[in-house]
Each structure stands twice: as structure tokens, then as C-alpha cells.
């Protein structure tokens, strides 16, 4: 309809001054062809290091609206809803199971921008941890870098350290512990 209107106006000698409907970078949204289908939003410059943005659990791609608009003049940006969140299909999964969504988002980005070769993944909280796991599992050569905000980093050593710091040190401050210890009611293995 738009092309017909422009052609009709041109035939009548009326020249239209075309302008974007909205200020700022254009945002294209669609769903991937992969299953589950992921909602993606693509915007930004044709050149520059591309950025893939993954949101925190319980959020959707709109959490990155402001940052994506800020990056868009100099970088192509793709935001996506993880499966089961926002407008993406499929059941909700925890961060340990969304690494395929990251690969599907990069694939969608490459389909939309065929010249795209490498991306930076920007993830928040559990999405940051998922990005780490995606890289560790795949060693995907398309990954140029990771920007990780508040990832879940847990190991046996960090768990033990937190237990000592927050449980045992607090326990030493409790009079009940000292009474129990001095009365001989604390087991030798404890």
C-alpha cells in the first residue's frame, strides 16, 4: 500500500518527503524459526561490533531498551526473550538450560545481517552465567567477547568459604554455642 501511494503521488507530480515514523534507531522485531521460537529485536548501525543482549530470569527483552538505543548508533544490537519468557514460546527453563537459546539468537542475528561474523554477548545475572556456560561448552568462534553483569559464580571452594564466613563465624558469637562447647555436648567431629 505504501509503495502504491508513493507511486500514485509521484505520477501526479507530488514529491513526498519521507521521514521515519519514530525518532531514533529503527527496531525490527520477529520470532525465530527455531523451536522454541524466540522473540528477537534487532536495531542499530550496519557496522560496529555486534552485541547480543540476554536478560535476567523473569524479565524480557524490553529491560534493555535504553541501553540498546544508546548502543545502536554505533553497533548492531540484537535482544532476545529466552524461552518461556516475554514473547518467546516453550517452557520456562533455568539458566543452566538456556545455552541453546543463545546459539539460536546468534543464528537469528546472522540471518538478519548476513555479513555478521562475531558478536559480544551481554548478559545479566543468570543470563551472564548462561553466556559463560555457552562459551565453555561450545567455544563458538563467533564470540568476540563477553560482557557479564552479576553472574552466578559458584564452586565448592566458594560455597565452603561462604559457609565458614557466614555460619561458623556467626556461631562463634552465640553464647549457646559456648555453653554447649564448655559443657562437653559438642561432638568431636563437629
PDB file of N, CA, C and O in Angstrom, residues 9 16 35 54 70 72 83 85 93 97 102 105 114 124 127-128 139 159 162 176 185:
ATOM      1  N   UNK A   9       1.395   9.268  -5.984  1.00  0.00           N
ATOM      2  CA  UNK A   9       1.766  10.668  -5.734  1.00  0.00           C
ATOM      3  C   UNK A   9       2.797  11.135  -6.745  1.00  0.00           C
ATOM      4  O   UNK A   9       2.701  12.256  -7.287  1.00  0.00           O
ATOM      5  N   UNK A  16       6.985  13.273  -2.156  1.00  0.00           N
ATOM      6  CA  UNK A  16       6.845  13.086  -0.713  1.00  0.00           C
ATOM      7  C   UNK A  16       8.209  13.158  -0.038  1.00  0.00           C
ATOM      8  O   UNK A  16       9.170  12.593  -0.521  1.00  0.00           O
ATOM      9  N   UNK A  35      12.787 -23.909  17.066  1.00  0.00           N
ATOM     10  CA  UNK A  35      11.861 -24.287  18.131  1.00  0.00           C
ATOM     11  C   UNK A  35      12.659 -24.491  19.396  1.00  0.00           C
ATOM     12  O   UNK A  35      13.641 -25.228  19.381  1.00  0.00           O
ATOM     13  N   UNK A  54      21.119 -10.543  26.502  1.00  0.00           N
ATOM     14  CA  UNK A  54      20.291 -11.568  27.121  1.00  0.00           C
ATOM     15  C   UNK A  54      19.872 -11.093  28.515  1.00  0.00           C
ATOM     16  O   UNK A  54      20.707 -10.727  29.331  1.00  0.00           O
ATOM     17  N   UNK A  70      21.080   3.302  23.216  1.00  0.00           N
ATOM     18  CA  UNK A  70      22.359   4.003  23.387  1.00  0.00           C
ATOM     19  C   UNK A  70      23.457   3.379  22.519  1.00  0.00           C
ATOM     20  O   UNK A  70      24.287   4.088  21.945  1.00  0.00           O
ATOM     21  N   UNK A  72      22.933   1.483  19.743  1.00  0.00           N
ATOM     22  CA  UNK A  72      22.520   1.341  18.348  1.00  0.00           C
ATOM     23  C   UNK A  72      23.177   2.297  17.348  1.00  0.00           C
ATOM     24  O   UNK A  72      23.443   1.883  16.217  1.00  0.00           O
ATOM     25  N   UNK A  83      13.509 -18.658  26.105  1.00  0.00           N
ATOM     26  CA  UNK A  83      12.300 -19.488  26.031  1.00  0.00           C
ATOM     27  C   UNK A  83      11.508 -19.422  27.342  1.00  0.00           C
ATOM     28  O   UNK A  83      12.071 -19.368  28.429  1.00  0.00           O
ATOM     29  N   UNK A  85       9.886 -16.929  28.430  1.00  0.00           N
ATOM     30  CA  UNK A  85       9.844 -15.577  28.997  1.00  0.00           C
ATOM     31  C   UNK A  85       9.464 -14.583  27.902  1.00  0.00           C
ATOM     32  O   UNK A  85       9.696 -14.830  26.724  1.00  0.00           O
ATOM     33  N   UNK A  93      12.838 -22.253  31.510  1.00  0.00           N
ATOM     34  CA  UNK A  93      13.990 -23.046  31.929  1.00  0.00           C
ATOM     35  C   UNK A  93      14.895 -22.204  32.814  1.00  0.00           C
ATOM     36  O   UNK A  93      14.888 -20.984  32.725  1.00  0.00           O
ATOM     37  N   UNK A  97      19.955 -24.267  31.362  1.00  0.00           N
ATOM     38  CA  UNK A  97      19.348 -24.906  30.197  1.00  0.00           C
ATOM     39  C   UNK A  97      19.048 -23.941  29.052  1.00  0.00           C
ATOM     40  O   UNK A  97      18.383 -24.338  28.104  1.00  0.00           O
ATOM     41  N   UNK A 102      20.932 -18.993  23.319  1.00  0.00           N
ATOM     42  CA  UNK A 102      21.990 -18.050  22.939  1.00  0.00           C
ATOM     43  C   UNK A 102      22.479 -18.364  21.527  1.00  0.00           C
ATOM     44  O   UNK A 102      22.608 -17.472  20.694  1.00  0.00           O
ATOM     45  N   UNK A 105      19.862 -17.255  19.078  1.00  0.00           N
ATOM     46  CA  UNK A 105      19.840 -15.794  18.929  1.00  0.00           C
ATOM     47  C   UNK A 105      20.969 -15.328  18.002  1.00  0.00           C
ATOM     48  O   UNK A 105      20.757 -14.475  17.136  1.00  0.00           O
ATOM     49  N   UNK A 114      23.630 -10.891   7.178  1.00  0.00           N
ATOM     50  CA  UNK A 114      24.487 -11.955   6.640  1.00  0.00           C
ATOM     51  C   UNK A 114      25.995 -11.699   6.738  1.00  0.00           C
ATOM     52  O   UNK A 114      26.767 -12.640   6.819  1.00  0.00           O
ATOM     53  N   UNK A 124      22.962 -10.443  31.889  1.00  0.00           N
ATOM     54  CA  UNK A 124      22.747 -10.005  33.262  1.00  0.00           C
ATOM     55  C   UNK A 124      22.341 -11.187  34.122  1.00  0.00           C
ATOM     56  O   UNK A 124      21.467 -11.962  33.740  1.00  0.00           O
ATOM     57  N   UNK A 127      21.603 -14.846  33.006  1.00  0.00           N
ATOM     58  CA  UNK A 127      21.964 -14.817  31.587  1.00  0.00           C
ATOM     59  C   UNK A 127      23.477 -14.655  31.413  1.00  0.00           C
ATOM     60  O   UNK A 127      24.053 -15.165  30.443  1.00  0.00           O
ATOM     61  N   UNK A 128      24.128 -13.974  32.347  1.00  0.00           N
ATOM     62  CA  UNK A 128      25.589 -13.869  32.322  1.00  0.00           C
ATOM     63  C   UNK A 128      26.200 -15.247  32.557  1.00  0.00           C
ATOM     64  O   UNK A 128      27.148 -15.648  31.878  1.00  0.00           O
ATOM     65  N   UNK A 139      32.702 -23.172  22.684  1.00  0.00           N
ATOM     66  CA  UNK A 139      33.879 -22.469  22.131  1.00  0.00           C
ATOM     67  C   UNK A 139      33.532 -21.875  20.763  1.00  0.00           C
ATOM     68  O   UNK A 139      34.315 -21.907  19.819  1.00  0.00           O
ATOM     69  N   UNK A 159      31.557 -21.971  47.999  1.00  0.00           N
ATOM     70  CA  UNK A 159      30.494 -22.364  48.913  1.00  0.00           C
ATOM     71  C   UNK A 159      31.059 -22.636  50.304  1.00  0.00           C
ATOM     72  O   UNK A 159      30.492 -22.196  51.314  1.00  0.00           O
ATOM     73  N   UNK A 162      31.969 -19.307  51.942  1.00  0.00           N
ATOM     74  CA  UNK A 162      30.775 -18.590  52.396  1.00  0.00           C
ATOM     75  C   UNK A 162      30.208 -19.231  53.658  1.00  0.00           C
ATOM     76  O   UNK A 162      29.749 -18.527  54.571  1.00  0.00           O
ATOM     77  N   UNK A 176      25.025 -19.616  73.259  1.00  0.00           N
ATOM     78  CA  UNK A 176      24.572 -21.010  73.324  1.00  0.00           C
ATOM     79  C   UNK A 176      25.655 -21.971  72.846  1.00  0.00           C
ATOM     80  O   UNK A 176      25.813 -23.064  73.378  1.00  0.00           O
ATOM     81  N   UNK A 185      28.975 -31.007  75.314  1.00  0.00           N
ATOM     82  CA  UNK A 185      27.891 -31.555  74.481  1.00  0.00           C
ATOM     83  C   UNK A 185      28.154 -31.377  72.986  1.00  0.00           C
ATOM     84  O   UNK A 185      27.312 -31.689  72.175  1.00  0.00           O
TER      85      UNK A 185
END
